[in-house]
PDB file of C-alpha atoms and ligand atoms in Angstrom:
ATOM      1  CA  MET A   1       0.000   0.000   0.000  1.00 49.00           C
ATOM      2  CA  ALA A   2       1.358   3.452  -0.936  1.00 58.00           C
ATOM      3  CA  ASP A   3       2.258   5.639   2.073  1.00 93.00           C
ATOM      4  CA  LYS A   4      -0.458   8.075   1.165  1.00 96.00           C
ATOM      5  CA  GLU A   5      -3.077   5.333   1.198  1.00 97.00           C
ATOM      6  CA  ALA A   6      -1.783   4.084   4.559  1.00 97.00           C
ATOM      7  CA  GLU A   7      -2.042   7.636   5.950  1.00 98.00           C
ATOM      8  CA  LYS A   8      -5.586   8.043   4.636  1.00 98.00           C
ATOM      9  CA  LYS A   9      -6.589   4.739   6.200  1.00 98.00           C
ATOM     10  CA  GLN A  10      -5.007   5.595   9.566  1.00 98.00           C
ATOM     11  CA  ALA A  11      -6.654   9.019   9.586  1.00 98.00           C
ATOM     12  CA  ALA A  12     -10.001   7.491   8.647  1.00 98.00           C
ATOM     13  CA  SER A  13      -9.784   4.924  11.434  1.00 98.00           C
ATOM     14  CA  ARG A  14      -8.888   7.570  14.040  1.00 98.00           C
ATOM     15  CA  ALA A  15     -11.731   9.793  12.815  1.00 98.00           C
ATOM     16  CA  VAL A  16     -14.180   6.908  13.242  1.00 98.00           C
ATOM     17  CA  ASP A  17     -13.088   6.680  16.906  1.00 98.00           C
ATOM     18  CA  GLU A  18     -15.223   9.834  17.356  1.00 98.00           C
ATOM     19  CA  VAL A  19     -18.401   7.898  16.479  1.00 98.00           C
ATOM     20  CA  ARG A  20     -20.597   6.825  19.396  1.00 98.00           C
ATOM     21  CA  ASP A  21     -23.585   4.489  19.685  1.00 98.00           C
ATOM     22  CA  GLY A  22     -26.848   6.158  18.728  1.00 98.00           C
ATOM     23  CA  MET A  23     -25.323   8.838  16.502  1.00 98.00           C
ATOM     24  CA  LEU A  24     -26.595   9.914  13.124  1.00 98.00           C
ATOM     25  CA  VAL A  25     -23.377  10.100  11.107  1.00 99.00           C
ATOM     26  CA  GLY A  26     -22.823  12.046   7.887  1.00 99.00           C
ATOM     27  CA  LEU A  27     -20.692  10.136   5.403  1.00 99.00           C
ATOM     28  CA  GLY A  28     -18.393  12.163   3.156  1.00 98.00           C
ATOM     29  CA  THR A  29     -17.252  11.478  -0.377  1.00 98.00           C
ATOM     30  CA  GLY A  30     -13.929  10.477  -1.932  1.00 98.00           C
ATOM     31  CA  SER A  31     -11.231   7.882  -1.342  1.00 98.00           C
ATOM     32  CA  THR A  32     -10.542   8.834   2.301  1.00 98.00           C
ATOM     33  CA  ALA A  33     -14.260   8.912   3.021  1.00 98.00           C
ATOM     34  CA  GLU A  34     -14.441   5.442   1.500  1.00 98.00           C
ATOM     35  CA  TYR A  35     -11.983   4.220   4.156  1.00 98.00           C
ATOM     36  CA  VAL A  36     -14.234   5.872   6.742  1.00 99.00           C
ATOM     37  CA  VAL A  37     -17.320   4.113   5.395  1.00 99.00           C
ATOM     38  CA  ARG A  38     -15.557   0.744   5.337  1.00 98.00           C
ATOM     39  CA  GLU A  39     -14.287   1.253   8.896  1.00 98.00           C
ATOM     40  CA  ILE A  40     -17.772   2.189  10.110  1.00 98.00           C
ATOM     41  CA  ALA A  41     -19.171  -0.936   8.450  1.00 98.00           C
ATOM     42  CA  ALA A  42     -16.496  -3.049  10.176  1.00 98.00           C
ATOM     43  CA  ARG A  43     -17.351  -1.521  13.554  1.00 98.00           C
ATOM     44  CA  ILE A  44     -21.084  -2.050  12.981  1.00 98.00           C
ATOM     45  CA  ALA A  45     -20.268  -5.711  12.373  1.00 98.00           C
ATOM     46  CA  ARG A  46     -18.553  -5.658  15.801  1.00 98.00           C
ATOM     47  CA  GLY A  47     -21.569  -4.072  17.515  1.00 98.00           C
ATOM     48  CA  LEU A  48     -21.550  -0.302  16.895  1.00 98.00           C
ATOM     49  CA  ARG A  49     -25.105   0.994  16.553  1.00 98.00           C
ATOM     50  CA  ILE A  50     -25.490   4.069  14.348  1.00 98.00           C
ATOM     51  CA  THR A  51     -27.522   5.420  11.462  1.00 98.00           C
ATOM     52  CA  ALA A  52     -25.857   7.239   8.589  1.00 98.00           C
ATOM     53  CA  THR A  53     -26.724   9.716   5.882  1.00 98.00           C
ATOM     54  CA  SER A  54     -24.731  10.352   2.770  1.00 98.00           C
ATOM     55  CA  THR A  55     -23.219  13.343   0.942  1.00 98.00           C
ATOM     56  CA  SER A  56     -23.344  11.697  -2.496  1.00 98.00           C
ATOM     57  CA  ARG A  57     -24.959   8.961  -4.508  1.00 98.00           C
ATOM     58  CA  ALA A  58     -21.591   7.179  -4.765  1.00 98.00           C
ATOM     59  CA  THR A  59     -21.150   7.034  -0.987  1.00 98.00           C
ATOM     60  CA  GLU A  60     -24.770   6.055  -0.533  1.00 98.00           C
ATOM     61  CA  ALA A  61     -24.292   3.094  -2.892  1.00 98.00           C
ATOM     62  CA  LEU A  62     -21.121   2.037  -1.052  1.00 98.00           C
ATOM     63  CA  ALA A  63     -22.760   2.322   2.381  1.00 98.00           C
ATOM     64  CA  ARG A  64     -25.787   0.398   1.175  1.00 98.00           C
ATOM     65  CA  SER A  65     -23.563  -2.370  -0.216  1.00 98.00           C
ATOM     66  CA  LEU A  66     -21.924  -2.647   3.224  1.00 98.00           C
ATOM     67  CA  ALA A  67     -25.310  -2.844   5.013  1.00 98.00           C
ATOM     68  CA  ILE A  68     -24.851   0.444   6.912  1.00 98.00           C
ATOM     69  CA  PRO A  69     -28.306   1.618   8.078  1.00 98.00           C
ATOM     70  CA  LEU A  70     -29.091   4.713   6.006  1.00 98.00           C
ATOM     71  CA  VAL A  71     -31.550   7.547   6.122  1.00 98.00           C
ATOM     72  CA  ALA A  72     -32.012   9.875   3.126  1.00 98.00           C
ATOM     73  CA  PHE A  73     -30.673  13.326   3.902  1.00 98.00           C
ATOM     74  CA  GLU A  74     -33.941  14.818   2.580  1.00 98.00           C
ATOM     75  CA  ALA A  75     -35.518  13.542   5.823  1.00 98.00           C
ATOM     76  CA  VAL A  76     -32.714  14.777   8.112  1.00 98.00           C
ATOM     77  CA  ALA A  77     -32.711  18.113   9.939  1.00 98.00           C
ATOM     78  CA  ARG A  78     -29.672  17.550  12.149  1.00 98.00           C
ATOM     79  CA  VAL A  79     -26.628  15.291  12.043  1.00 98.00           C
ATOM     80  CA  ASP A  80     -24.481  14.465  15.092  1.00 98.00           C
ATOM     81  CA  LEU A  81     -21.138  14.046  13.359  1.00 99.00           C
ATOM     82  CA  THR A  82     -19.954  14.154   9.765  1.00 99.00           C
ATOM     83  CA  ILE A  83     -16.654  12.619   8.691  1.00 99.00           C
ATOM     84  CA  ASP A  84     -15.300  13.644   5.315  1.00 98.00           C
ATOM     85  CA  GLY A  85     -12.066  14.097   3.384  1.00 98.00           C
ATOM     86  CA  ALA A  86     -10.569  17.254   1.882  1.00 98.00           C
ATOM     87  CA  ASP A  87      -8.255  18.260  -0.938  1.00 98.00           C
ATOM     88  CA  GLU A  88      -6.303  20.820   1.124  1.00 98.00           C
ATOM     89  CA  VAL A  89      -6.357  22.045   4.698  1.00 98.00           C
ATOM     90  CA  ASP A  90      -4.524  25.016   6.218  1.00 98.00           C
ATOM     91  CA  SER A  91      -3.515  25.561   9.841  1.00 96.00           C
ATOM     92  CA  GLY A  92      -6.744  27.495  10.481  1.00 97.00           C
ATOM     93  CA  LEU A  93      -8.755  24.363   9.566  1.00 98.00           C
ATOM     94  CA  ARG A  94      -9.913  26.051   6.375  1.00 98.00           C
ATOM     95  CA  ALA A  95     -10.153  23.651   3.450  1.00 98.00           C
ATOM     96  CA  ILE A  96     -10.673  23.194  -0.239  1.00 98.00           C
ATOM     97  CA  LYS A  97     -13.034  20.353  -1.091  1.00 98.00           C
ATOM     98  CA  GLY A  98     -14.744  19.170  -4.255  1.00 98.00           C
ATOM     99  CA  GLY A  99     -12.108  17.054  -5.962  1.00 98.00           C
ATOM    100  CA  GLY A 100     -14.875  14.464  -6.203  1.00 97.00           C
ATOM    101  CA  GLY A 101     -17.439  17.084  -7.188  1.00 98.00           C
ATOM    102  CA  ALA A 102     -19.660  16.531  -4.152  1.00 98.00           C
ATOM    103  CA  MET A 103     -18.937  19.767  -2.272  1.00 98.00           C
ATOM    104  CA  LEU A 104     -22.442  21.237  -2.459  1.00 98.00           C
ATOM    105  CA  ARG A 105     -24.039  18.277  -0.695  1.00 98.00           C
ATOM    106  CA  GLU A 106     -20.991  17.987   1.556  1.00 98.00           C
ATOM    107  CA  LYS A 107     -21.436  21.591   2.631  1.00 98.00           C
ATOM    108  CA  ILE A 108     -25.161  21.156   3.279  1.00 98.00           C
ATOM    109  CA  VAL A 109     -24.567  18.050   5.391  1.00 98.00           C
ATOM    110  CA  ALA A 110     -21.706  19.824   7.198  1.00 98.00           C
ATOM    111  CA  ALA A 111     -24.013  22.753   7.976  1.00 98.00           C
ATOM    112  CA  ALA A 112     -26.544  20.340   9.466  1.00 98.00           C
ATOM    113  CA  SER A 113     -23.879  18.673  11.605  1.00 98.00           C
ATOM    114  CA  ASP A 114     -23.033  19.383  15.224  1.00 98.00           C
ATOM    115  CA  ARG A 115     -19.427  18.444  14.391  1.00 98.00           C
ATOM    116  CA  MET A 116     -17.394  17.922  11.265  1.00 98.00           C
ATOM    117  CA  VAL A 117     -14.238  15.834  11.349  1.00 99.00           C
ATOM    118  CA  VAL A 118     -12.014  15.754   8.278  1.00 98.00           C
ATOM    119  CA  ALA A 119      -9.512  12.952   7.660  1.00 98.00           C
ATOM    120  CA  VAL A 120      -6.561  13.597   5.339  1.00 98.00           C
ATOM    121  CA  ASP A 121      -3.128  12.269   4.486  1.00 98.00           C
ATOM    122  CA  SER A 122      -0.190  14.520   5.292  1.00 98.00           C
ATOM    123  CA  SER A 123       0.181  15.778   1.703  1.00 98.00           C
ATOM    124  CA  LYS A 124      -3.087  17.715   2.116  1.00 98.00           C
ATOM    125  CA  LEU A 125      -1.735  20.144   4.729  1.00 98.00           C
ATOM    126  CA  VAL A 126      -0.771  23.455   3.103  1.00 98.00           C
ATOM    127  CA  PRO A 127       0.490  26.788   4.470  1.00 98.00           C
ATOM    128  CA  ILE A 128      -1.926  28.683   2.207  1.00 98.00           C
ATOM    129  CA  LEU A 129      -4.949  27.403   0.279  1.00 98.00           C
ATOM    130  CA  GLY A 130      -4.883  27.354  -3.510  1.00 98.00           C
ATOM    131  CA  ARG A 131      -2.393  24.760  -4.685  1.00 97.00           C
ATOM    132  CA  PHE A 132      -5.422  22.598  -5.506  1.00 98.00           C
ATOM    133  CA  PRO A 133      -7.618  24.153  -8.241  1.00 98.00           C
ATOM    134  CA  LEU A 134     -10.753  25.458  -6.516  1.00 98.00           C
ATOM    135  CA  PRO A 135     -13.883  23.607  -7.687  1.00 98.00           C
ATOM    136  CA  VAL A 136     -17.081  25.621  -8.155  1.00 98.00           C
ATOM    137  CA  GLU A 137     -20.468  24.232  -9.173  1.00 98.00           C
ATOM    138  CA  VAL A 138     -22.430  26.009 -11.886  1.00 98.00           C
ATOM    139  CA  LEU A 139     -25.936  25.556 -13.262  1.00 98.00           C
ATOM    140  CA  PRO A 140     -25.586  24.471 -16.902  1.00 98.00           C
ATOM    141  CA  PHE A 141     -27.960  27.348 -17.853  1.00 98.00           C
ATOM    142  CA  ALA A 142     -25.353  29.826 -16.541  1.00 98.00           C
ATOM    143  CA  ALA A 143     -22.264  28.058 -17.909  1.00 98.00           C
ATOM    144  CA  SER A 144     -21.050  30.603 -20.484  1.00 98.00           C
ATOM    145  CA  PHE A 145     -21.820  33.631 -18.351  1.00 98.00           C
ATOM    146  CA  ALA A 146     -20.220  32.065 -15.279  1.00 98.00           C
ATOM    147  CA  ALA A 147     -17.125  31.074 -17.288  1.00 97.00           C
ATOM    148  CA  ARG A 148     -16.658  34.722 -18.323  1.00 97.00           C
ATOM    149  CA  ARG A 149     -17.054  35.981 -14.766  1.00 97.00           C
ATOM    150  CA  LEU A 150     -14.779  33.258 -13.335  1.00 98.00           C
ATOM    151  CA  GLU A 151     -12.112  34.254 -15.875  1.00 97.00           C
ATOM    152  CA  GLU A 152     -12.031  37.673 -14.194  1.00 97.00           C
ATOM    153  CA  LEU A 153     -10.891  35.984 -10.949  1.00 96.00           C
ATOM    154  CA  GLY A 154      -7.902  34.373 -12.635  1.00 94.00           C
ATOM    155  CA  PRO A 155      -7.003  32.855 -15.979  1.00 92.00           C
ATOM    156  CA  GLY A 156      -7.799  29.306 -17.005  1.00 94.00           C
ATOM    157  CA  PRO A 157     -11.044  28.155 -15.348  1.00 96.00           C
ATOM    158  CA  ARG A 158     -11.689  24.714 -16.818  1.00 97.00           C
ATOM    159  CA  ARG A 159     -15.023  22.949 -17.057  1.00 98.00           C
ATOM    160  CA  ARG A 160     -14.454  19.480 -15.644  1.00 98.00           C
ATOM    161  CA  THR A 161     -14.937  16.592 -18.049  1.00 98.00           C
ATOM    162  CA  THR A 162     -15.159  12.833 -17.733  1.00 97.00           C
ATOM    163  CA  SER A 163     -12.677  10.425 -19.330  1.00 97.00           C
ATOM    164  CA  ASP A 164     -14.701  10.384 -22.579  1.00 97.00           C
ATOM    165  CA  GLY A 165     -14.603  14.185 -22.805  1.00 97.00           C
ATOM    166  CA  SER A 166     -18.248  14.787 -21.911  1.00 97.00           C
ATOM    167  CA  PRO A 167     -19.054  17.315 -19.158  1.00 97.00           C
ATOM    168  CA  PHE A 168     -18.742  15.982 -15.618  1.00 98.00           C
ATOM    169  CA  LEU A 169     -22.167  16.247 -13.976  1.00 98.00           C
ATOM    170  CA  THR A 170     -22.697  16.465 -10.236  1.00 98.00           C
ATOM    171  CA  ASP A 171     -25.468  14.644  -8.383  1.00 98.00           C
ATOM    172  CA  GLN A 172     -27.536  17.799  -9.081  1.00 97.00           C
ATOM    173  CA  LYS A 173     -26.754  17.540 -12.826  1.00 98.00           C
ATOM    174  CA  ALA A 174     -24.672  20.710 -12.664  1.00 98.00           C
ATOM    175  CA  TYR A 175     -21.199  21.474 -14.030  1.00 98.00           C
ATOM    176  CA  ILE A 176     -17.943  21.831 -12.124  1.00 98.00           C
ATOM    177  CA  PHE A 177     -15.403  24.470 -13.086  1.00 98.00           C
ATOM    178  CA  ASP A 178     -11.909  24.062 -11.595  1.00 98.00           C
ATOM    179  CA  LEU A 179     -10.162  27.375 -10.922  1.00 98.00           C
ATOM    180  CA  PRO A 180      -6.340  27.233 -10.941  1.00 98.00           C
ATOM    181  CA  LEU A 181      -5.997  30.332  -8.787  1.00 97.00           C
ATOM    182  CA  GLY A 182      -2.727  29.589  -7.041  1.00 97.00           C
ATOM    183  CA  ALA A 183      -2.312  30.989  -3.520  1.00 98.00           C
ATOM    184  CA  ILE A 184      -5.584  32.370  -2.132  1.00 98.00           C
ATOM    185  CA  PRO A 185      -4.553  35.095   0.355  1.00 97.00           C
ATOM    186  CA  ASP A 186      -8.153  35.999   1.309  1.00 98.00           C
ATOM    187  CA  PRO A 187     -10.370  32.865   1.161  1.00 98.00           C
ATOM    188  CA  GLU A 188     -13.229  34.606   3.017  1.00 98.00           C
ATOM    189  CA  GLY A 189     -13.266  37.462   0.487  1.00 98.00           C
ATOM    190  CA  LEU A 190     -13.123  35.025  -2.410  1.00 98.00           C
ATOM    191  CA  ALA A 191     -16.012  33.015  -0.934  1.00 98.00           C
ATOM    192  CA  ARG A 192     -18.094  36.212  -0.685  1.00 98.00           C
ATOM    193  CA  THR A 193     -17.309  37.077  -4.311  1.00 98.00           C
ATOM    194  CA  LEU A 194     -18.266  33.606  -5.511  1.00 98.00           C
ATOM    195  CA  GLU A 195     -21.481  33.614  -3.486  1.00 98.00           C
ATOM    196  CA  ARG A 196     -22.564  36.817  -5.288  1.00 98.00           C
ATOM    197  CA  LEU A 197     -22.316  35.172  -8.739  1.00 98.00           C
ATOM    198  CA  PRO A 198     -25.788  34.165 -10.004  1.00 98.00           C
ATOM    199  CA  GLY A 199     -25.794  30.629 -11.360  1.00 98.00           C
ATOM    200  CA  LEU A 200     -22.921  29.523  -9.164  1.00 98.00           C
ATOM    201  CA  ILE A 201     -24.562  27.103  -6.746  1.00 98.00           C
ATOM    202  CA  GLY A 202     -21.591  25.935  -4.718  1.00 98.00           C
ATOM    203  CA  HIS A 203     -17.878  26.261  -4.142  1.00 98.00           C
ATOM    204  CA  GLY A 204     -15.221  24.183  -2.449  1.00 98.00           C
ATOM    205  CA  LEU A 205     -14.078  26.651   0.203  1.00 98.00           C
ATOM    206  CA  PHE A 206     -14.937  25.270   3.656  1.00 98.00           C
ATOM    207  CA  LEU A 207     -13.877  28.073   5.948  1.00 98.00           C
ATOM    208  CA  ASP A 208     -15.648  27.504   9.259  1.00 98.00           C
ATOM    209  CA  GLU A 209     -17.382  24.139   8.953  1.00 98.00           C
ATOM    210  CA  ILE A 210     -14.519  21.916  10.132  1.00 98.00           C
ATOM    211  CA  ASP A 211     -14.036  21.329  13.871  1.00 98.00           C
ATOM    212  CA  THR A 212     -11.318  18.671  13.798  1.00 98.00           C
ATOM    213  CA  VAL A 213      -8.762  17.506  11.257  1.00 98.00           C
ATOM    214  CA  VAL A 214      -7.145  14.091  11.619  1.00 98.00           C
ATOM    215  CA  VAL A 215      -3.905  13.942   9.646  1.00 98.00           C
ATOM    216  CA  GLY A 216      -2.312  10.612   8.811  1.00 98.00           C
ATOM    217  CA  GLU A 217       1.429  11.144   9.238  1.00 97.00           C
ATOM    218  CA  GLY A 218       3.856   8.324   8.643  1.00 93.00           C
ATOM    219  CA  GLU A 219       2.927   5.563  11.071  1.00 90.00           C
ATOM    220  CA  GLY A 220       0.662   7.716  13.229  1.00 95.00           C
ATOM    221  CA  VAL A 221      -1.917  10.495  13.241  1.00 97.00           C
ATOM    222  CA  ARG A 222      -1.996  14.113  14.365  1.00 98.00           C
ATOM    223  CA  VAL A 223      -5.276  15.680  15.513  1.00 98.00           C
ATOM    224  CA  LEU A 224      -5.852  19.398  14.904  1.00 98.00           C
ATOM    225  CA  ARG A 225      -8.772  21.039  16.677  1.00 98.00           C
ATOM    226  CA  ARG A 226     -10.376  24.412  16.014  1.00 96.00           C
ATOM    227  CA  GLY A 227      -9.490  26.905  18.703  1.00 82.00           C
TER     228      GLY A 227
HETATM  229  C1  5RP B   1     -15.275  15.270  -2.689  1.00 90.56           C
HETATM  230  C2  5RP B   1     -14.302  15.816  -1.729  1.00 90.56           C
HETATM  231  C3  5RP B   1     -13.276  14.889  -1.180  1.00 90.56           C
HETATM  232  O1  5RP B   1     -13.403  14.849   0.200  1.00 90.56           O
HETATM  233  C4  5RP B   1     -11.918  15.394  -1.559  1.00 90.56           C
HETATM  234  O2  5RP B   1     -11.854  15.488  -2.968  1.00 90.56           O
HETATM  235  C5  5RP B   1     -10.794  14.468  -1.051  1.00 90.56           C
HETATM  236  O3  5RP B   1     -10.851  13.250  -1.723  1.00 90.56           O
HETATM  237  P1  5RP B   1      -9.805  12.087  -1.451  1.00 90.56           P
HETATM  238  O4  5RP B   1     -10.050  11.621  -0.059  1.00 90.56           O
HETATM  239  O5  5RP B   1     -10.144  11.055  -2.497  1.00 90.56           O
HETATM  240  O6  5RP B   1      -8.421  12.665  -1.656  1.00 90.56           O
HETATM  241  O7  5RP B   1     -14.320  16.967  -1.358  1.00 90.56           O
HETATM  242  O8  5RP B   1     -16.109  16.267  -3.192  1.00 90.56           O
END
């Protein structure tokens, strides 16, 4: 197993230590979240009693295949704990998410959650956000207009495509544009700018949602807590 995969798995396992009997748990999306889901399923098999809700169709299908008791998020008003991955995290527990294109649902589930724990491998820690191209989600109706406005923020926004070249579609059937902005000195200001753009329905900046980050580092883990 590559070191990075080992770190993701260790971080996922430590993050799942936060789960308690009786909780409603939000399940994130991506490869680290997949380790989380598999670990939760293993602990359920050993007696853990929880219900889960999912941030994406892909995670829902995985959780269902592992017999994790699920409730549709449409019927959920509050979640006890969500465990997710991230593409980048800074020392202020601000993150970029959306490499898997699920950040809109991830942000909604995070907002509904009493706590959000993010599990990452050590390569995801950055001194300043922006090495990872920032994903934003755009209604197809607004695609051309949004592309022009996103160009004003920095050159080279790219509409995400699948391996056959067709547009990548989110679970909401919307497009993702990836913005290669480089260092983002003012993520809060950028988030405000993006949130004022009609047709843009989500972005990957998670600035105050995350309470705890579990970082897989070598053979162990490091836990970073807000405040
Ligand atoms: C999906 C996400 C993922 O959490 C993020 O892309 C990290 O994925 P991985 O754990 O596979 O590196 O935000 O929308």
